Coordinates of C-alpha atoms and ligand atoms in Angstrom, one line a residue:
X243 CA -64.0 54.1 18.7
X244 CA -63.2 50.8 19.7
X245 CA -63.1 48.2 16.4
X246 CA -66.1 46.2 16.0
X247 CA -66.5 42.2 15.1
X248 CA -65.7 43.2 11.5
X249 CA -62.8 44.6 12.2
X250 CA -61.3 42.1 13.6
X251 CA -59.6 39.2 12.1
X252 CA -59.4 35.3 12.6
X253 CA -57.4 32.3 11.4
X254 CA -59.8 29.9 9.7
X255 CA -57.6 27.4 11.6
X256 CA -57.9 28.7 15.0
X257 CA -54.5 29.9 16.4
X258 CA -55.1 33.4 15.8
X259 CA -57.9 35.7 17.2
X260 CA -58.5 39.6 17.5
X261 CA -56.2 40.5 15.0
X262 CA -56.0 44.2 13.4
X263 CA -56.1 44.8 10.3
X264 CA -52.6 46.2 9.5
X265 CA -51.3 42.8 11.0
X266 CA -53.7 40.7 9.3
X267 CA -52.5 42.3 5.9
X268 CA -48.5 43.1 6.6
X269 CA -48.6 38.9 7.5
X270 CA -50.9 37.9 5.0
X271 CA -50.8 34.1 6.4
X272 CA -51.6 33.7 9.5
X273 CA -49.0 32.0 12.0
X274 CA -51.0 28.5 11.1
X275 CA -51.2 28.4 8.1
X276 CA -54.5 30.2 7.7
X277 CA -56.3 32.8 6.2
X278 CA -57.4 35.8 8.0
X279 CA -61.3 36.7 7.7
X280 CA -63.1 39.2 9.6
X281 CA -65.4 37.8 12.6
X282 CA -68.3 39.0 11.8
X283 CA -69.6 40.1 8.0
X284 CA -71.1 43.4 8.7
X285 CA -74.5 43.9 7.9
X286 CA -75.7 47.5 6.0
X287 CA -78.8 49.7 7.3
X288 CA -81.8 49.1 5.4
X289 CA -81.4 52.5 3.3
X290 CA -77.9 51.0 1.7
X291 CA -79.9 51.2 -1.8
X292 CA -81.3 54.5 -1.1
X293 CA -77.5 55.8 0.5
X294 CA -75.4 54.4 -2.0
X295 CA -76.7 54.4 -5.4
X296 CA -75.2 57.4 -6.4
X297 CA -72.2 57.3 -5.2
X298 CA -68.9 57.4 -7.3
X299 CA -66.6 54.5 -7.4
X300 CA -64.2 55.9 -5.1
X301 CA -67.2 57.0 -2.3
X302 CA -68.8 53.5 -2.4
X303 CA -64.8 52.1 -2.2
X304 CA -64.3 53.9 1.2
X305 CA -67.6 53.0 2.8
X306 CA -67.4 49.4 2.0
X307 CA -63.1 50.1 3.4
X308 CA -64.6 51.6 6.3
X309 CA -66.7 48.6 7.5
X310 CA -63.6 46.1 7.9
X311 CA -61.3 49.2 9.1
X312 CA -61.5 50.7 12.2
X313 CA -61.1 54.4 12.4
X314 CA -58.5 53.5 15.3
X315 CA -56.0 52.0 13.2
X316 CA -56.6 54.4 9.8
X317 CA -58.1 57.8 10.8
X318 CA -60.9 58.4 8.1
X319 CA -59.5 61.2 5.8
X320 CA -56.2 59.3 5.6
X321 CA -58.6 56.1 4.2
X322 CA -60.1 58.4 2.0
X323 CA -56.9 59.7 0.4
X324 CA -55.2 56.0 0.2
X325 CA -58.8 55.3 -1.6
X326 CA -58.4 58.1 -4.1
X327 CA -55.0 58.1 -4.8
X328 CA -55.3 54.0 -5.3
X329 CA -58.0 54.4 -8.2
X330 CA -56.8 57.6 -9.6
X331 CA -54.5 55.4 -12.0
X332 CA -57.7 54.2 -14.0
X333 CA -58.0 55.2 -17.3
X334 CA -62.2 55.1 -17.3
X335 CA -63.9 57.8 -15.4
X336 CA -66.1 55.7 -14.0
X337 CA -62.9 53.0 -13.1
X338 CA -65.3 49.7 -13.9
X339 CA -68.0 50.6 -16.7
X340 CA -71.0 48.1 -17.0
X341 CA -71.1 47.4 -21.0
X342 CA -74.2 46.4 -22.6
X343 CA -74.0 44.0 -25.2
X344 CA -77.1 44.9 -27.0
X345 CA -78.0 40.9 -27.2
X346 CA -81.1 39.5 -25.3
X347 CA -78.9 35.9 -25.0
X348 CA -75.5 38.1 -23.6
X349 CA -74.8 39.3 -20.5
X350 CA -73.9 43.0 -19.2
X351 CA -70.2 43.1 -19.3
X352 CA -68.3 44.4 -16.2
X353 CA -65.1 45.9 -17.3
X354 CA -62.7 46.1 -15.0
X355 CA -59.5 46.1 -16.5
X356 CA -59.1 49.6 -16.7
X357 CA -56.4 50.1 -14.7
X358 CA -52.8 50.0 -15.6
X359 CA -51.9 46.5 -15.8
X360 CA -55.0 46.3 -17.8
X361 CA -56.4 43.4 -15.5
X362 CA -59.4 43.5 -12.3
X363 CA -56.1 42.7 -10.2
X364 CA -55.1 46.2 -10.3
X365 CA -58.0 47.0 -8.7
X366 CA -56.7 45.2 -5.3
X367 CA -53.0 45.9 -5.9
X368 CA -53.3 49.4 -6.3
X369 CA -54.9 49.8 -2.9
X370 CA -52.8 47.3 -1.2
X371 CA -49.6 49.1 -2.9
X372 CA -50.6 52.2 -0.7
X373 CA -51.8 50.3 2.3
X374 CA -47.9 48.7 2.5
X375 CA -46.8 52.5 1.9
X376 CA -49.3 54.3 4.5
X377 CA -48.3 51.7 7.0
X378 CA -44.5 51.8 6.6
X379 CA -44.6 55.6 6.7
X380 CA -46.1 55.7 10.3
X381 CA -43.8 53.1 11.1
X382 CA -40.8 55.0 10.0
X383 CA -41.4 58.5 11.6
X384 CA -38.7 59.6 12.9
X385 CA -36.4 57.2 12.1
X386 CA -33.5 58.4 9.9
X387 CA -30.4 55.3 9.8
X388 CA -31.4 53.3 6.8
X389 CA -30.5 49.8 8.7
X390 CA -33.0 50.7 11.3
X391 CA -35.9 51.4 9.0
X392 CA -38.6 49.1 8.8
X393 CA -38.2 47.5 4.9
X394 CA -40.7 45.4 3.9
X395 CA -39.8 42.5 1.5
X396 CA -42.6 41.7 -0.9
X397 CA -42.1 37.6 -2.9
X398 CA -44.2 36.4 -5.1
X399 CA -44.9 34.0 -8.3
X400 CA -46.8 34.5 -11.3
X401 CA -47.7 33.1 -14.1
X402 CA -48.9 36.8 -15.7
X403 CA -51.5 39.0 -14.2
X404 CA -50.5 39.2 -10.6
X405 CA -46.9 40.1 -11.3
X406 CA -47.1 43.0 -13.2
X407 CA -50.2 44.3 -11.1
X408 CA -48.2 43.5 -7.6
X409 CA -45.0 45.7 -9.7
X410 CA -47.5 48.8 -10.6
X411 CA -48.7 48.7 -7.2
X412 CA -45.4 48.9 -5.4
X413 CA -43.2 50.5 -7.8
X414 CA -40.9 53.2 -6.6
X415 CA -42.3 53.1 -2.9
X416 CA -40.1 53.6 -0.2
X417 CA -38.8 50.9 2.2
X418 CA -40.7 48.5 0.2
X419 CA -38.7 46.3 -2.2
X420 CA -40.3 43.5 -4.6
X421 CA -39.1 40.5 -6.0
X422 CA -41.2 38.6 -8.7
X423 CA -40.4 35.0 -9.8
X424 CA -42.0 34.2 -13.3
X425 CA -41.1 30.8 -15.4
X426 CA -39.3 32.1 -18.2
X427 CA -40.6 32.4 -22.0
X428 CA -44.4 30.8 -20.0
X429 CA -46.0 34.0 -19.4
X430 CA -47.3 36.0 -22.5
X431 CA -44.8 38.1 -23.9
X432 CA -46.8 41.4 -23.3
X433 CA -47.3 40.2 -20.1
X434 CA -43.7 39.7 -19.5
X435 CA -42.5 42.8 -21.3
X436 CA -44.8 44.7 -18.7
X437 CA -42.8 43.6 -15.7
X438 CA -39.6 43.9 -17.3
X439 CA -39.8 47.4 -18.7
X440 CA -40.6 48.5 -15.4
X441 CA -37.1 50.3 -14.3
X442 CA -37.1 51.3 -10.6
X443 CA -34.5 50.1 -8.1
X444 CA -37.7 48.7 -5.9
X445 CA -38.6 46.4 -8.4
X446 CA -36.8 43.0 -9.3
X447 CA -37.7 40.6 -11.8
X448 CA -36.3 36.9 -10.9
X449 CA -36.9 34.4 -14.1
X450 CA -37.0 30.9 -13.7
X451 CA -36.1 27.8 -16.0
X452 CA -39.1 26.0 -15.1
X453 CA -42.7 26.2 -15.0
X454 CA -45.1 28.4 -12.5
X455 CA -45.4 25.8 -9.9
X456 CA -41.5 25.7 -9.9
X457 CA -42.0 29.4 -9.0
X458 CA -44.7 29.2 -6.4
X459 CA -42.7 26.1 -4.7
X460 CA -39.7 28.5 -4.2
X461 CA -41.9 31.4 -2.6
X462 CA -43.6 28.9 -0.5
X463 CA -39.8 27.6 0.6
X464 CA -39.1 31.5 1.1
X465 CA -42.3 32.1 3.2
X466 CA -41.3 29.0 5.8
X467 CA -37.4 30.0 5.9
X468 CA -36.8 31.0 9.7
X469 CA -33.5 32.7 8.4
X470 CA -34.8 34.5 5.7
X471 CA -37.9 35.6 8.0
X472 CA -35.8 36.7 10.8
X473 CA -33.7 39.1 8.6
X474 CA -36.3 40.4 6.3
X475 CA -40.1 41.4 7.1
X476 CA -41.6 39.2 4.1
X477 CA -45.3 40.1 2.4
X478 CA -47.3 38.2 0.2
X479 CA -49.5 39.7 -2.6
X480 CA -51.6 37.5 -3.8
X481 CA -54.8 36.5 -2.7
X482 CA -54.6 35.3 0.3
X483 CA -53.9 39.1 1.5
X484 CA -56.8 40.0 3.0
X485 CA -56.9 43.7 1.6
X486 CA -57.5 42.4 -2.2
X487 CA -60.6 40.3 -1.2
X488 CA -61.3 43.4 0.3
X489 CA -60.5 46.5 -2.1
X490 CA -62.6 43.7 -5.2
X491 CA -65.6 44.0 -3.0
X492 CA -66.5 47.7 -4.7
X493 CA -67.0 46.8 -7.7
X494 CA -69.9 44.5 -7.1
X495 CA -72.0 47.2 -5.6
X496 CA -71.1 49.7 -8.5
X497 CA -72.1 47.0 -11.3
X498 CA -75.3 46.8 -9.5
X499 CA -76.1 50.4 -8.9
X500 CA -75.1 50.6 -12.5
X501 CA -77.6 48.0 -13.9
X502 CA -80.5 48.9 -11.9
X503 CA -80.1 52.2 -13.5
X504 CA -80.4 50.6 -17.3
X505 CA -83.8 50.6 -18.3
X506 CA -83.3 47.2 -19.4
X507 CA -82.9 45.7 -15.5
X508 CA -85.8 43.0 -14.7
X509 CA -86.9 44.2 -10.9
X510 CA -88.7 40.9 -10.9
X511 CA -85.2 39.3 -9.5
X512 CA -81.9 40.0 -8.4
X513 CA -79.6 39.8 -10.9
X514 CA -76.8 36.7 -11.7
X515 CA -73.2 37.4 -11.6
X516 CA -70.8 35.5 -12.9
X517 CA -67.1 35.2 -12.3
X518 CA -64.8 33.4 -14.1
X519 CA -62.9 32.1 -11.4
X520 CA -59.2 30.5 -10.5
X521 CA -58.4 31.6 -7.0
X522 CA -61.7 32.2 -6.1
X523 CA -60.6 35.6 -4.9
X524 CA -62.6 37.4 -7.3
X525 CA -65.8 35.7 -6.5
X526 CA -65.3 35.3 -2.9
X527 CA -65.4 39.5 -2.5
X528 CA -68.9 38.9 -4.6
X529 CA -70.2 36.6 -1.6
X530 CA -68.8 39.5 1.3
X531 CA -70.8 41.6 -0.9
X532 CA -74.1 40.2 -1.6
X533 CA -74.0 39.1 2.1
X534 CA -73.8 42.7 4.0
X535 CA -77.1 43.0 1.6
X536 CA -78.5 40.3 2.4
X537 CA -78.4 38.8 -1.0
X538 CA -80.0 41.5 -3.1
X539 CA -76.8 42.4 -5.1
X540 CA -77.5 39.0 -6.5
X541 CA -79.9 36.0 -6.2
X542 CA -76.7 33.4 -7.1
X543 CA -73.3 34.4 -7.8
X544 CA -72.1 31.9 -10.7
X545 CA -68.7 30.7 -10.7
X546 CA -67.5 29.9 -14.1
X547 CA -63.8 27.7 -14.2
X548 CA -61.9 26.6 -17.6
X549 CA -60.9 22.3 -17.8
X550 CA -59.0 23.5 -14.2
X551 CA -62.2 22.4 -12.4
X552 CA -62.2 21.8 -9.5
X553 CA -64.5 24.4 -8.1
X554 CA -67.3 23.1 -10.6
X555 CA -66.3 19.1 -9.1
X556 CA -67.1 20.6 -5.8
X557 CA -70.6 21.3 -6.3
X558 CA -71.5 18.6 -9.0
X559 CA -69.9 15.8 -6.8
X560 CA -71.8 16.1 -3.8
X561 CA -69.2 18.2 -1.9
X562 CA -66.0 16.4 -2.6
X563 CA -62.9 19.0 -3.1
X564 CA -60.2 17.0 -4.4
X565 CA -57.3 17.8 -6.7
X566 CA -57.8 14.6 -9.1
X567 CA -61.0 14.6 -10.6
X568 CA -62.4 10.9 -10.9
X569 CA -61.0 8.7 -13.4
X570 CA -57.9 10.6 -13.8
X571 CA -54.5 9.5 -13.8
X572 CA -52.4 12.3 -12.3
X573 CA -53.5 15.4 -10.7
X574 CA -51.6 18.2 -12.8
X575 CA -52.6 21.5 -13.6
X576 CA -53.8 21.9 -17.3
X577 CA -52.2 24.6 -19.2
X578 CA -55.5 26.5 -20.7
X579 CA -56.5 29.4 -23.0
X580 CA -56.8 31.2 -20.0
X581 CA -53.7 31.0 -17.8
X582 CA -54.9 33.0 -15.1
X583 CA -57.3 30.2 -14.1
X584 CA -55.0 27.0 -14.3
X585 CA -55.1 26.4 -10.7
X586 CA -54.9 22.9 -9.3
X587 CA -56.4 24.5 -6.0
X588 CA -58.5 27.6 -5.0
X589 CA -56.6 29.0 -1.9
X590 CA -59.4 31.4 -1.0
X591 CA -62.3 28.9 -1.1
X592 CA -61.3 28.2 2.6
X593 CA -62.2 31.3 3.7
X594 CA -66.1 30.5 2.8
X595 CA -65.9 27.0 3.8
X596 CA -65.0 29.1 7.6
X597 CA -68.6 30.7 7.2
X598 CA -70.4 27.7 6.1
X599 CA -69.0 25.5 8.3
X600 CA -69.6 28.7 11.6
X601 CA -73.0 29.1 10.2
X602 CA -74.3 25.2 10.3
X603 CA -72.9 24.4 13.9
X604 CA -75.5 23.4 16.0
X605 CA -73.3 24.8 19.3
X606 CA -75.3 27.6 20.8
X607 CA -72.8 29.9 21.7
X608 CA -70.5 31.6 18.9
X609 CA -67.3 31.2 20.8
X610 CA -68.0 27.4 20.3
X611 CA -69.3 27.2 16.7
X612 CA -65.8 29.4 15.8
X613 CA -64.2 26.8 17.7
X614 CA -65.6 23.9 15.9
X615 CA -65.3 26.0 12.5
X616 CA -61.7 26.2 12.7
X617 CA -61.2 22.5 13.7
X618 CA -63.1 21.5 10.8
X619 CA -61.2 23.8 8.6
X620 CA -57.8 22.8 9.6
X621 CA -58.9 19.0 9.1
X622 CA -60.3 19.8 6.0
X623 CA -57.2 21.4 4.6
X624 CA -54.7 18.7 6.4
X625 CA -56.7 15.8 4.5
X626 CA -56.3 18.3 0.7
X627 CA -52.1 17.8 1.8
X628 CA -52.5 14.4 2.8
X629 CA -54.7 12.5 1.0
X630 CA -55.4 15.0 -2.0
X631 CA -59.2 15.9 -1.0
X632 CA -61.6 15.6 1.5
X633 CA -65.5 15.9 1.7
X634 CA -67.4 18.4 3.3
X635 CA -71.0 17.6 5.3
X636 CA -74.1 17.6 4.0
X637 CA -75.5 21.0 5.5
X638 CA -72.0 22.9 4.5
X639 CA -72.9 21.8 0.4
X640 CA -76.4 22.8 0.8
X641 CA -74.8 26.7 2.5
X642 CA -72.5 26.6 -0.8
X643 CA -75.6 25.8 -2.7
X644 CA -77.9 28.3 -1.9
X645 CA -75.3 31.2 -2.5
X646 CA -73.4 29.7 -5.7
X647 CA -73.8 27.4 -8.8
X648 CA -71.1 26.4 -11.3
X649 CA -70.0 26.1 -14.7
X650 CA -67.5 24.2 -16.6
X651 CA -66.3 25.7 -19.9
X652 CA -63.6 23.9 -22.4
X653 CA -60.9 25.4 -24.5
X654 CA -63.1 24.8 -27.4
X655 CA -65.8 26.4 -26.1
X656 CA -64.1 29.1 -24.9
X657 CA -62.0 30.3 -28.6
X658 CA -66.1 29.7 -30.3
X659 CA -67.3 32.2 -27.5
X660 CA -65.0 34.8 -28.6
X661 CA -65.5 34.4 -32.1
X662 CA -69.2 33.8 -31.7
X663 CA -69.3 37.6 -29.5
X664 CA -66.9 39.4 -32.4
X665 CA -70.1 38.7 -34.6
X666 CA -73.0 39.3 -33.1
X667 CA -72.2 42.2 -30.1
X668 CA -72.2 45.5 -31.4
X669 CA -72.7 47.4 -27.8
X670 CA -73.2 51.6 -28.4
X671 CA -72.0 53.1 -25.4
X672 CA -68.3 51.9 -25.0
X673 CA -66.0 54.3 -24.2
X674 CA -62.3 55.0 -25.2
X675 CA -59.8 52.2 -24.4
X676 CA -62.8 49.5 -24.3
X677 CA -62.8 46.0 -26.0
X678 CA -64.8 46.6 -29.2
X679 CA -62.5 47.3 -32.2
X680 CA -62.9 51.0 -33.8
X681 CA -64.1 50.1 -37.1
X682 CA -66.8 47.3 -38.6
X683 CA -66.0 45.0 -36.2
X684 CA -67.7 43.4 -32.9
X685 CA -66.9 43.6 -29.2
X686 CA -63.8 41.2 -28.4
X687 CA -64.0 39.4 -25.3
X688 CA -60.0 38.7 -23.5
X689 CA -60.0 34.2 -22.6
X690 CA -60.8 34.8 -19.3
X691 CA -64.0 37.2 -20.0
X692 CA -64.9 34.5 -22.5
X693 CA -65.1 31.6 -19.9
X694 CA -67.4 33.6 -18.5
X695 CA -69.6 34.6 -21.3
X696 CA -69.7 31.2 -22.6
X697 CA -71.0 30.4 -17.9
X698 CA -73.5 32.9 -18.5
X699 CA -75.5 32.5 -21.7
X700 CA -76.2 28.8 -20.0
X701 CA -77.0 30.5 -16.8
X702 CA -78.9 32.8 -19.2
X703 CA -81.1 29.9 -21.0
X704 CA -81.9 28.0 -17.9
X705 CA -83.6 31.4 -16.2
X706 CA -84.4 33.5 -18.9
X707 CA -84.8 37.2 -18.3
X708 CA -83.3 37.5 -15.2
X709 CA -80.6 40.3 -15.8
X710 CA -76.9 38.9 -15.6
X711 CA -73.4 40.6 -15.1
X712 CA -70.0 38.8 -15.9
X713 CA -67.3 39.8 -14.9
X714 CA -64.6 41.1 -17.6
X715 CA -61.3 40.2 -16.0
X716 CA -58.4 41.3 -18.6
X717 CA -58.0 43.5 -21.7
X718 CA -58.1 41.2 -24.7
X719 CA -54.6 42.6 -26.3
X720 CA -53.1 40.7 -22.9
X721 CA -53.6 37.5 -24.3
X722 CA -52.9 38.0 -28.2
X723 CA -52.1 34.3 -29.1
X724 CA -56.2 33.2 -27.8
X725 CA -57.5 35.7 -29.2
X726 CA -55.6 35.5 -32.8
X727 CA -56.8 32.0 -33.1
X728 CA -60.1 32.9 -32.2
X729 CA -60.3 36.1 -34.7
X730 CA -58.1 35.3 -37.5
X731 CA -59.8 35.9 -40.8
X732 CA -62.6 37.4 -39.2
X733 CA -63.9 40.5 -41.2
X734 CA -62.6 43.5 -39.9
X735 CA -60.5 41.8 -37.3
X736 CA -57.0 43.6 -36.8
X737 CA -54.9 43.4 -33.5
X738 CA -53.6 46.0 -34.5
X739 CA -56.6 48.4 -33.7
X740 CA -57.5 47.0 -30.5
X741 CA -53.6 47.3 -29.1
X742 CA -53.5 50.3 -26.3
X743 CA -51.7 52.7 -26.7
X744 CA -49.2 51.3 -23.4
X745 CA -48.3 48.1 -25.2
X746 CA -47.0 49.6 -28.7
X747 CA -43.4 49.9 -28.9
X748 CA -43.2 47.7 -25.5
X749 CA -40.6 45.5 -27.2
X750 CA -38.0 47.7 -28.1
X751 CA -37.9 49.6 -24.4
X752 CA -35.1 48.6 -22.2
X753 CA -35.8 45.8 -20.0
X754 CA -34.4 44.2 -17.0
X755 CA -34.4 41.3 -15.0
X756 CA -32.4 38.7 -13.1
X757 CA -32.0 34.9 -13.9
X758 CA -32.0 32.5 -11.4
X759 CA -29.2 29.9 -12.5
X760 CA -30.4 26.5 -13.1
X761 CA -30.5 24.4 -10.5
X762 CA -30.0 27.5 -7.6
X763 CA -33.5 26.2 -6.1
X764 CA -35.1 28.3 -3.6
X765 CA -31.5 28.9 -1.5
X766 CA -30.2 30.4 -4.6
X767 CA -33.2 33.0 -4.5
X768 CA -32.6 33.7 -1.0
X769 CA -29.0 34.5 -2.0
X770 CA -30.2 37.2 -4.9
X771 CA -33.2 38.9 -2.2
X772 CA -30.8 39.0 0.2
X773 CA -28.0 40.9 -1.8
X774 CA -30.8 42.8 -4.0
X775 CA -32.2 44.3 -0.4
X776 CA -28.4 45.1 0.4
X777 CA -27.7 47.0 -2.3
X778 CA -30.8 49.3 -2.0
X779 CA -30.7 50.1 1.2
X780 CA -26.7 51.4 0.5
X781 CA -28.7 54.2 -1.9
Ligands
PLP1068 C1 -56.5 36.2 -11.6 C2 -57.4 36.2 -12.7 C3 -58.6 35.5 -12.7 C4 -59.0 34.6 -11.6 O1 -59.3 35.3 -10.4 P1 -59.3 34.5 -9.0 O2 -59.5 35.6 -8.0 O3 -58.0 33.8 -8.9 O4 -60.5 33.6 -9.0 C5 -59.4 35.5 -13.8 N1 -59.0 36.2 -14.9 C6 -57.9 37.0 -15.0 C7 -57.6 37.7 -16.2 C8 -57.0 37.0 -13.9 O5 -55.9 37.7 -13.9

């Protein structure tokens, strides 16, 4: 069968059209800059509800796969295995559990860190892992000299969770070798331990003297280098790749099959969901979501930000995206209780400006409104480079509007939500390897999870009784140092008893990574990639 409008992928800037889905996610940006998004949004039959409900998380995974994949670039039962192998590494049974707080003023809890970086980015990273794999192995067939293999070279910066989810998904895979650039001493130290304990000659740690954005401006160098790139097949892994907005998509369906299942679900409206949100890839999977339904998995997907605001600027400013909010002196990022969110910038919040700006063209035929799309897009982003913002029309706000709404939530805010949860939500049903602590104590929400506990309980008092899910992004022993100032004191509170079993001992296993010498900048890493690739392919 011939791939359909959703299978095929666009620039938001216009230079590249009709493009598969094994190229859009092997190049990850397109050739102008752009992100890839599929043409069309598919929309499901009528009997979705009815088809799906009872699926399990893996079933629902390869229908939604199946939509944006055509059958003519991965056969079916070949999706369907890369499907189940990919969430086969969850601890949970039912991979992302919905948690009920037991609290009329608290949302139902999502959980999906139960995979094996204990964050929701494993949930992408462990398809995507396989994806690189299933595609290099078809590649390959046949082909037997090492130098004439096709190697894939994955680069990336982190400042914590999409490191050591990028390692887990990749680790030990053939012809795939990944290099991970981290500011040294700035990510947690669990978080650092779980990229450095990880052993295999695939995998290679590079720390930096520096902060992330030192990082991320060496990948970006690595990404335009002609050399490099004409040597070494380079892949991104964060979320611009198309396959994690994707593979996050799942889990917004199972949350809402699961809550409409709780006797506690108001029919009366669909529910809220809110994301706390850096990238906006998280949220931006919610939207492909709730669209193929039509807006029935939720009536307003809330995106919840830390002081890194500028998500909740855009929508209370009239439209204007711009890295400096008014009055301030410099725009920096802020280094937050929750590090996964300090983001100056949300990369993916392009990809729906694309749809908004396609859907409120007045051109009448869909070649055209593309057309103008893309041009809008590309000014759009040239005026963020040049001039630090830009503002977007009138009709493209109100599209962003009717879909979204926003929350702003402090530091302060976010340690008292924590501390506030600990004591008053005692949920029943959590199973093994869940949040709550074992003994007297209450459920323990990670930073990130808290940000959006704290978005919801407003969303929750200004529409009272419409059902609400937020979106639990991390484990809470990720992020120790939050969540010890938040519980210190607090009856029953240990860290001890909430520590998985993974992360004890983590400290004294052997480690390894490469420094980057001081002052190498981004030539200096090309140097190490280069050699690093050298000496595996001699193995
Ligand atoms: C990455 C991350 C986020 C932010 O997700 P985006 O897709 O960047 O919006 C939130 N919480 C945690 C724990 C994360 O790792």
């Amino acid at each position: 069968m011939s791939p359909s409008l959703s299978q095929k992928y666009l620039s938001t800037r216009g230079a590249e059209y009709g493009v598969g889905f094994e190229a859009a996610v092997l190049q990850g940006l397109a050739k102008d800059g752009g992100l890839f998004v599929p043409e069309e949004i598919p929309t499901l039959p009528s009997s979705w509800k009815e088809d799906w409900k009872d699926l399990s998380f893996e079933d629902l995974a390869f229908q939604i796969a199946s939509l944006y994949i055509s059958s003519s670039e991965i056969p079916s039962d070949d999706l369907k295995d890369i499907v189940k192998r990919s969430y086969a590494t969850f601890r949970h049974p039912e991979r992302t559990p919905l948690v009920d707080l037991e609290s009329s003023r608290d949302p139902f809890i999502l959980e999906l860190f139960h995979g094996p970086t204990f964050a929701f980015k494993d949930v992408a990273l462990q398809f995507l892992g396989n994806l690189f794999e299933y595609f290099l192995v078809r590649k390959n067939k046949g082909i037997e000299d090492p130098k004439k293999r096709h190697h894939l070279t994955i680069v990336g910066a982190t400042s914590g969770d999409t490191g050591s989810a990028a390692i887990y998904g990749v680790r030990g895979k053939k012809d795939v070798s990944c290099f991970i650039l981290f500011p040294n001493g700035r990510v947690s130290p669990i978080q650092q331990l779980q990229m450095t304990t990880v052993l295999d000659s695939n995998i290679h740690n590079l720390t930096v003297d520096g902060y992330f954005d030192d990082c991320q401006n060496i990948v970006k160098e690595l990404f335009a280098d002609p050399e490099l790139n004409s040597t070494h097949n380079i892949a991104a892994v964060n979320s611009i790749n198309w396959a994690r907005i994707l593979a996050q998509q799942t889990y917004y369906f199972y949350a809402y099959f699961s809550l409409i299942k709780s006797p506690k679900y108001n029919k009366a409206s669909s529910p809220r969901i809110v994301v706390p949100s850096g990238n906006f890839g998280d949220i931006l999977a919610g939207f492909f979501a709730n669209r193929m339904t039509g807006s029935e998995l939720a009536s307003k997907l809330v995106i919840a930000t830390n002081e890194n605001d500028i998500l909740d600027r855009f929508f209370r400013s009239g439209g204007h995206y711009t890295k400096k909010a008014i009055g301030a002196e410099t725009d920096t990022v802020k280094e937050t209780h929750s590090p996964a969110m300090d983001i100056l910038v949300s990369s993916n919040f392009e990809r729906l400006l694309w749809y908004l700006a396609f859907e409120s063209d007045s051109a009448s035929s869909v070649e055209e409104r593309r057309k103008h799309a893309c041009e809008s897009v590309a000014t759009w982003l040239s005026q963020l480079k040049s001039q630090g913002g830009f503002q977007v029309p009138a009709a493209v706000l109100d599209g962003a509007k009717a879909e979204f709404e926003s929350e702003r939530v402090s530091n302060d805010e976010t340690i008292a939500t924590i501390r506030d949860a600990y004591v008053t939500c005692f949920p029943k049903n959590v199973g093994a390897g869940s949040a709550k602590s074992s003994k007297t104590g209450g459920y323990i929400l990670d930073p990130h999870t808290a940000v959006g506990v704290a978005a919801s309980r407003r969303s929750i008092q200004r529409n009272p009784g419409v059902s609400h899910i937020s979106l639990s992004t991390a484990h809470p022993a990720k992020f120790a140092s939050a969540v010890d100032l938040a519980l210190r004191g607090q009856d029953g509170y240990s860290f001890e008893e909430i520590l998985p079993q993974e992360f004890v001992g983590l400290e004294t296993r052997e480690t390894r990574s490469i420094p980057v010498p001081t002052g190498a900048g981004w030539k200096g890493v090309r140097d190490i990639v280069v050699k690093e690739v050298e000496k595996e392919l001699q193995h």
